[in-house]
mmCIF file of C-alpha atoms in Angstrom:
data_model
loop_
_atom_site.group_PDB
_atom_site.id
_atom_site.type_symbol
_atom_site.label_atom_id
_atom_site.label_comp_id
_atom_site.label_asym_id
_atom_site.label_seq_id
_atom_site.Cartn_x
_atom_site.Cartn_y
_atom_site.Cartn_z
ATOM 1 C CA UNK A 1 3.535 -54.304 -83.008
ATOM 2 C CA UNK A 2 0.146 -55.048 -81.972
ATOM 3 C CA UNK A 3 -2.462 -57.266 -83.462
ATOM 4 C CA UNK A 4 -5.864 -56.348 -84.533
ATOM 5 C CA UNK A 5 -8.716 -58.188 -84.561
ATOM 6 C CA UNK A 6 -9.253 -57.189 -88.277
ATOM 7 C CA UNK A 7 -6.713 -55.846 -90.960
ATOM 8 C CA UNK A 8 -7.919 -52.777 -93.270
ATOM 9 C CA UNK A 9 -8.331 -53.946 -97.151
ATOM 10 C CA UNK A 10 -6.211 -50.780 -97.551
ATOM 11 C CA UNK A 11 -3.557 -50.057 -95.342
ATOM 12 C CA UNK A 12 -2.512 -47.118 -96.977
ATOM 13 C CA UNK A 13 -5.261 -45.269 -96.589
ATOM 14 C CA UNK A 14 -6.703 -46.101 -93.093
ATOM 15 C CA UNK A 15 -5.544 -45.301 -89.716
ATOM 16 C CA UNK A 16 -5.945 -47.363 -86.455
ATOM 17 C CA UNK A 17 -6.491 -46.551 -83.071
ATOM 18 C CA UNK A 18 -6.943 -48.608 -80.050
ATOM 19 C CA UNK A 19 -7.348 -48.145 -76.672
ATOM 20 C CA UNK A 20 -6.685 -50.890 -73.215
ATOM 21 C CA UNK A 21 -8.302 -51.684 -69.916
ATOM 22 C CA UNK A 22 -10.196 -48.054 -70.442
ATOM 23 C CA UNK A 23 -11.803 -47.247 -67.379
ATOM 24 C CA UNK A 24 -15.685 -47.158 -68.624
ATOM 25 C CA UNK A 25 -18.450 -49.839 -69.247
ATOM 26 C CA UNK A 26 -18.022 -52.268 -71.162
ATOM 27 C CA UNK A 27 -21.829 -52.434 -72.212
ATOM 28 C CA UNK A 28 -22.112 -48.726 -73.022
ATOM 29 C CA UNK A 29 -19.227 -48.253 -74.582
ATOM 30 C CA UNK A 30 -20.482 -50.831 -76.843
ATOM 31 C CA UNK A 31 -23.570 -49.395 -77.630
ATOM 32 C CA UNK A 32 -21.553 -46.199 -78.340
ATOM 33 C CA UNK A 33 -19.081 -47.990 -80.845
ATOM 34 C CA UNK A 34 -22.662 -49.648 -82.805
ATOM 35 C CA UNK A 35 -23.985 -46.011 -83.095
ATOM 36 C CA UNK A 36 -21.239 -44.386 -84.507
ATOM 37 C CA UNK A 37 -20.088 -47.631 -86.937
ATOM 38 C CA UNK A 38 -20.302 -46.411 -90.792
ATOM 39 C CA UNK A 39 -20.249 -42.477 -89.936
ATOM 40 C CA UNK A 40 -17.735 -39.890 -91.135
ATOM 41 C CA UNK A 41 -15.296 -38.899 -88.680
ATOM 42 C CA UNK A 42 -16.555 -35.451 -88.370
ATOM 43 C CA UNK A 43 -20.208 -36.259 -88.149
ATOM 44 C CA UNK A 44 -19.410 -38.814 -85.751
ATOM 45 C CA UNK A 45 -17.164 -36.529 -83.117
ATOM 46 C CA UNK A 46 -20.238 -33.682 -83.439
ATOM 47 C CA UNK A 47 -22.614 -36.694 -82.886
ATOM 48 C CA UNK A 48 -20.476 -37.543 -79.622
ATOM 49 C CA UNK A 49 -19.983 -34.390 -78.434
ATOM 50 C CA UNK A 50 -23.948 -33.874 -78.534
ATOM 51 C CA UNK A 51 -24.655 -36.923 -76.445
ATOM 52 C CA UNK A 52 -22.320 -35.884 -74.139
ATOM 53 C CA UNK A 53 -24.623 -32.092 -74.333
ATOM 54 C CA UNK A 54 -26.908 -34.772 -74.137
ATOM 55 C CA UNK A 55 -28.350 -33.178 -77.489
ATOM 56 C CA UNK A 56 -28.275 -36.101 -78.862
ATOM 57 C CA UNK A 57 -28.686 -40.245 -77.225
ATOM 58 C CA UNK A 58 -27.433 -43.367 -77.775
ATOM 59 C CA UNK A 59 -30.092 -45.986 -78.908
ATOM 60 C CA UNK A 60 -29.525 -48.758 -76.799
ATOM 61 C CA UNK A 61 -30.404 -52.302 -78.242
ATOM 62 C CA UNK A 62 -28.577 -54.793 -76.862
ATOM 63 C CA UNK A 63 -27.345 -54.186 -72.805
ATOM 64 C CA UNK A 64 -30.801 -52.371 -71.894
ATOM 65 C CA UNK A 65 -31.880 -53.972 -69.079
ATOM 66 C CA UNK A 66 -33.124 -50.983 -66.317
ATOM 67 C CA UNK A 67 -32.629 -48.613 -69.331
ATOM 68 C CA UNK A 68 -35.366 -45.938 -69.578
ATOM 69 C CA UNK A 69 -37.532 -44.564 -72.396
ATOM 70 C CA UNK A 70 -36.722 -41.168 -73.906
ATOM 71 C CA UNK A 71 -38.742 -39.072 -76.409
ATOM 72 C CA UNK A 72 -34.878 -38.453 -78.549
ATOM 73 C CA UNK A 73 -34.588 -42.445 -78.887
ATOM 74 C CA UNK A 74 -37.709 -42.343 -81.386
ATOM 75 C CA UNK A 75 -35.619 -40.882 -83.851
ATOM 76 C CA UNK A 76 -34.055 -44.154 -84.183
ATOM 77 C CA UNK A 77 -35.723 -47.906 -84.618
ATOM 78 C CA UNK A 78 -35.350 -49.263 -81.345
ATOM 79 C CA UNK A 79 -37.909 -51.282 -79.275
ATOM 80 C CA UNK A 80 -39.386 -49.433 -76.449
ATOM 81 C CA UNK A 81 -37.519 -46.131 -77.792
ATOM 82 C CA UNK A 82 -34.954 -47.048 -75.010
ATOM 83 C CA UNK A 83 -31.500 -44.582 -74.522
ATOM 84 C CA UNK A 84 -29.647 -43.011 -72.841
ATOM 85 C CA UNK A 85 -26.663 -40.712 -72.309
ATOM 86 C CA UNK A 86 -23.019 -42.482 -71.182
ATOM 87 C CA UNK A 87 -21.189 -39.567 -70.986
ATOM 88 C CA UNK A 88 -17.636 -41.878 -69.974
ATOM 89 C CA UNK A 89 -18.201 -43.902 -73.183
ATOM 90 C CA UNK A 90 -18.560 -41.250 -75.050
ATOM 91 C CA UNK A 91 -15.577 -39.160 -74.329
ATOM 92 C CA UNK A 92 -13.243 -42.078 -74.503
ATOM 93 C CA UNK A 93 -14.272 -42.572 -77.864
ATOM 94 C CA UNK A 94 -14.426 -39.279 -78.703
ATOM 95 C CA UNK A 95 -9.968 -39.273 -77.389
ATOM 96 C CA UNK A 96 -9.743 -42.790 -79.515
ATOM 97 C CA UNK A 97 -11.495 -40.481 -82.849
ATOM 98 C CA UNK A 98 -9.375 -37.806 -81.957
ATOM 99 C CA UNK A 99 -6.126 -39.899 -81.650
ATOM 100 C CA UNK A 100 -7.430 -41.519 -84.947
ATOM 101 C CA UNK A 101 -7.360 -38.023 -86.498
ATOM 102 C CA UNK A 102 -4.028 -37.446 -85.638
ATOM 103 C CA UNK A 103 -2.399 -40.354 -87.021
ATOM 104 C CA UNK A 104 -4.512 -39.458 -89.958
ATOM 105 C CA UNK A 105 -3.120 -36.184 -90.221
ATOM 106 C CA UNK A 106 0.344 -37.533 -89.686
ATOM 107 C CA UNK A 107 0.142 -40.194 -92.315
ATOM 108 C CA UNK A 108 -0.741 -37.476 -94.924
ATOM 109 C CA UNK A 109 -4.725 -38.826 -95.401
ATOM 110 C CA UNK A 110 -7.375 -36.423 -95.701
ATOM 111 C CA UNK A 111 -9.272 -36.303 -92.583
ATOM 112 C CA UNK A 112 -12.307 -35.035 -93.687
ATOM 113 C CA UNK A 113 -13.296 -37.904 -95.728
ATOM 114 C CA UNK A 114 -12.010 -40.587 -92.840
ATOM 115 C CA UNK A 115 -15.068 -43.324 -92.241
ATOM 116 C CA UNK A 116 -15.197 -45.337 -89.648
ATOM 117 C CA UNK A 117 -15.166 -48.562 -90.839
ATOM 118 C CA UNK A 118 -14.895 -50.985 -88.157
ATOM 119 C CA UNK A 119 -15.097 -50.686 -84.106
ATOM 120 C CA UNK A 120 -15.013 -53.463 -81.671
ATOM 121 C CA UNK A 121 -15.195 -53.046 -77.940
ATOM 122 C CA UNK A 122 -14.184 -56.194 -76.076
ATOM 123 C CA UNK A 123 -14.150 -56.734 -72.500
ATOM 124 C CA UNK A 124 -11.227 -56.522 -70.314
ATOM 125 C CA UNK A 125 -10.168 -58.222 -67.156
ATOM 126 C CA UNK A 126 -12.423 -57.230 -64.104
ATOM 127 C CA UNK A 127 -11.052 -54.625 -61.289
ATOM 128 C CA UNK A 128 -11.415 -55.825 -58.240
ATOM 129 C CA UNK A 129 -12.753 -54.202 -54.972
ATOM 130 C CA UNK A 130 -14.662 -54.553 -51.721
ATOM 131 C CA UNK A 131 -17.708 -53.536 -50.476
ATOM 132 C CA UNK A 132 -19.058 -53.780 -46.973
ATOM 133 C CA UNK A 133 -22.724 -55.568 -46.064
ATOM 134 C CA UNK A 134 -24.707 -56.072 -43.037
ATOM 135 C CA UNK A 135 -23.724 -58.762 -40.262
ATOM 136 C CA UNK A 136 -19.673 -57.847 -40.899
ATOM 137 C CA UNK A 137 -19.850 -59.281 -44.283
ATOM 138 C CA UNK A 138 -17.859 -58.567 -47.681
ATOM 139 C CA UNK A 139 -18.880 -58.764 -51.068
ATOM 140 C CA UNK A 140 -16.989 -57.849 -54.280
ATOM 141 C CA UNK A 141 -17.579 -55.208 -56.216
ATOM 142 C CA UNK A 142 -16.517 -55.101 -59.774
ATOM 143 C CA UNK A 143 -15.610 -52.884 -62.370
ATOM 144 C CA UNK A 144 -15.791 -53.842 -66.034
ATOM 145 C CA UNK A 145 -13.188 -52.117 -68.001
ATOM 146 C CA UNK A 146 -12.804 -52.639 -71.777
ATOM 147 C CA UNK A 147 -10.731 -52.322 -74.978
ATOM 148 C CA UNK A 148 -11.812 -50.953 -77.690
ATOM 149 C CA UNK A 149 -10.340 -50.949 -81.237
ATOM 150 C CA UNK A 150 -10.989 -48.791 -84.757
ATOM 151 C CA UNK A 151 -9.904 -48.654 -88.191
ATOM 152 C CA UNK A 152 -10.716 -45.471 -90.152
ATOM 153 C CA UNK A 153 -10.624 -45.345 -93.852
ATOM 154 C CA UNK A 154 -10.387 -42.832 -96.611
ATOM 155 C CA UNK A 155 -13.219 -42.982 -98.657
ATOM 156 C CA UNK A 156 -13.059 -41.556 -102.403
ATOM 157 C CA UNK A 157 -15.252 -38.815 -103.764
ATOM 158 C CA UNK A 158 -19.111 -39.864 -104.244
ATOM 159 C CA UNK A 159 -20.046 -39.233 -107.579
ATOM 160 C CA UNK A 160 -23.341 -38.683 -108.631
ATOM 161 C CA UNK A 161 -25.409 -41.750 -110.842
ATOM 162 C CA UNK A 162 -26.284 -40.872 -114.690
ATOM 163 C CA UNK A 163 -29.735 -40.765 -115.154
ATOM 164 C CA UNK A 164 -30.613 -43.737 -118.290
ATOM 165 C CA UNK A 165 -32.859 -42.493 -121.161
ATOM 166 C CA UNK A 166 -34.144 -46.471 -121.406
ATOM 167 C CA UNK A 167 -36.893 -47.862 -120.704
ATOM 168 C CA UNK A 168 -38.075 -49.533 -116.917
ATOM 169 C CA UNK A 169 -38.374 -53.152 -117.403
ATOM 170 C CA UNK A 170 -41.937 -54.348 -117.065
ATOM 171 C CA UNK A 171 -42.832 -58.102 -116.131
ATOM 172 C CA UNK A 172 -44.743 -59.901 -118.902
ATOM 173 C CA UNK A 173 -48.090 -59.817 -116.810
ATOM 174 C CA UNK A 174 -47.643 -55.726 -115.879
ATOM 175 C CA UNK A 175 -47.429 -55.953 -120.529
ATOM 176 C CA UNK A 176 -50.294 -58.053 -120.892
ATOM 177 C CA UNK A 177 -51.911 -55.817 -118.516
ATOM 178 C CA UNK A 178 -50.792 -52.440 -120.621
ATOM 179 C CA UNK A 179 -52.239 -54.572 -124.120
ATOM 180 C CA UNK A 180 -55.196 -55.477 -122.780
ATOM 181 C CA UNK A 181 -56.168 -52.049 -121.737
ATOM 182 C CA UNK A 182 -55.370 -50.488 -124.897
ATOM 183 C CA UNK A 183 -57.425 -53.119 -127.043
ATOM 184 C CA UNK A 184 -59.955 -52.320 -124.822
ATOM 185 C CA UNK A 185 -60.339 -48.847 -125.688
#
């Protein structure tokens, strides 16, 4: 069996999916895993499936060095309204919620109210390969794979707040305030 980084509160009602040594950046496909953190499974594959239509972007806020500015990355707060579209990320991710949804459907959970509760992308050992300079030299050139790792959970019905019949609570001075207005009239 293998170890997460993290346990779910709940194991009966969350579902796991993990994926090694995935052939993408490590950076982007951490900026993928921070924008779809918190969403419902649904929303978030139609959100993926968008960037990759490039419909939608990924905000980029951490790795966004040479990253450039686009008019859809206003619609979130980052500085510089810096995103972009990693299509790679975003399809592996979009196989990792899809095998998520499977072992959701096979555990008996109901996939429509699956949240993604917690994502990590680490980085994985560097690929290794060659690239030719000038003057009959060599110099690597590296890939930088990662893993990445989610827990989905079932999330119960939201029911609506009652609306209380009492009273706001007023501070003494907003009182003193209200008193002082009516003796003066």
């Amino acid at each position: 069996m293998v170890r997460y980084a993290k346990e779910a509160e709940n194991p009966a009602k969350s579902v796991k999916a993990r994926g090694f040594h995935l052939r993408t950046h490590f950076k982007t496909s951490r900026e993928v895993a921070q924008a779809i953190k918190g969403m419902h499974l649904r929303k978030a594959q139609k959100y993926l499936k968008d960037v990759v239509a490039k419909k939608q972007i990924i905000p980029m806020r951490r790795f966004m060095g040479g990253v450039g500015r686009h008019a859809q990355a206003k619609a979130f707060n980052t500085s510089g309204s810096l995103g972009a579209w990693p299509k790679k990320s975003a399809t592996i991710v979009l196989d990792l919620l899809k095998n998520a949804e499977s072992n959701a459907e096979v555990k008996g959970l109901e996939v429509d109210s699956l949240v993604v509760e917690y994502i990590q992308v680490n980085r994985a050992p560097q690929m290794r390969r060659r690239t030719y300079r000038a003057h009959g030299r060599i110099n690597p050139f590296m890939c930088s794979p990662c893993h990445i790792e989610m827990i989905l959970t079932e999330t119960e019905s939201i029911v609506a707040k009652e609306d209380d019949d009492a009273p706001k609570k007023k501070s003494k001075k907003k009182e003193a305030r209200a008193r002082a207005r009516l003796g003066a009239e």
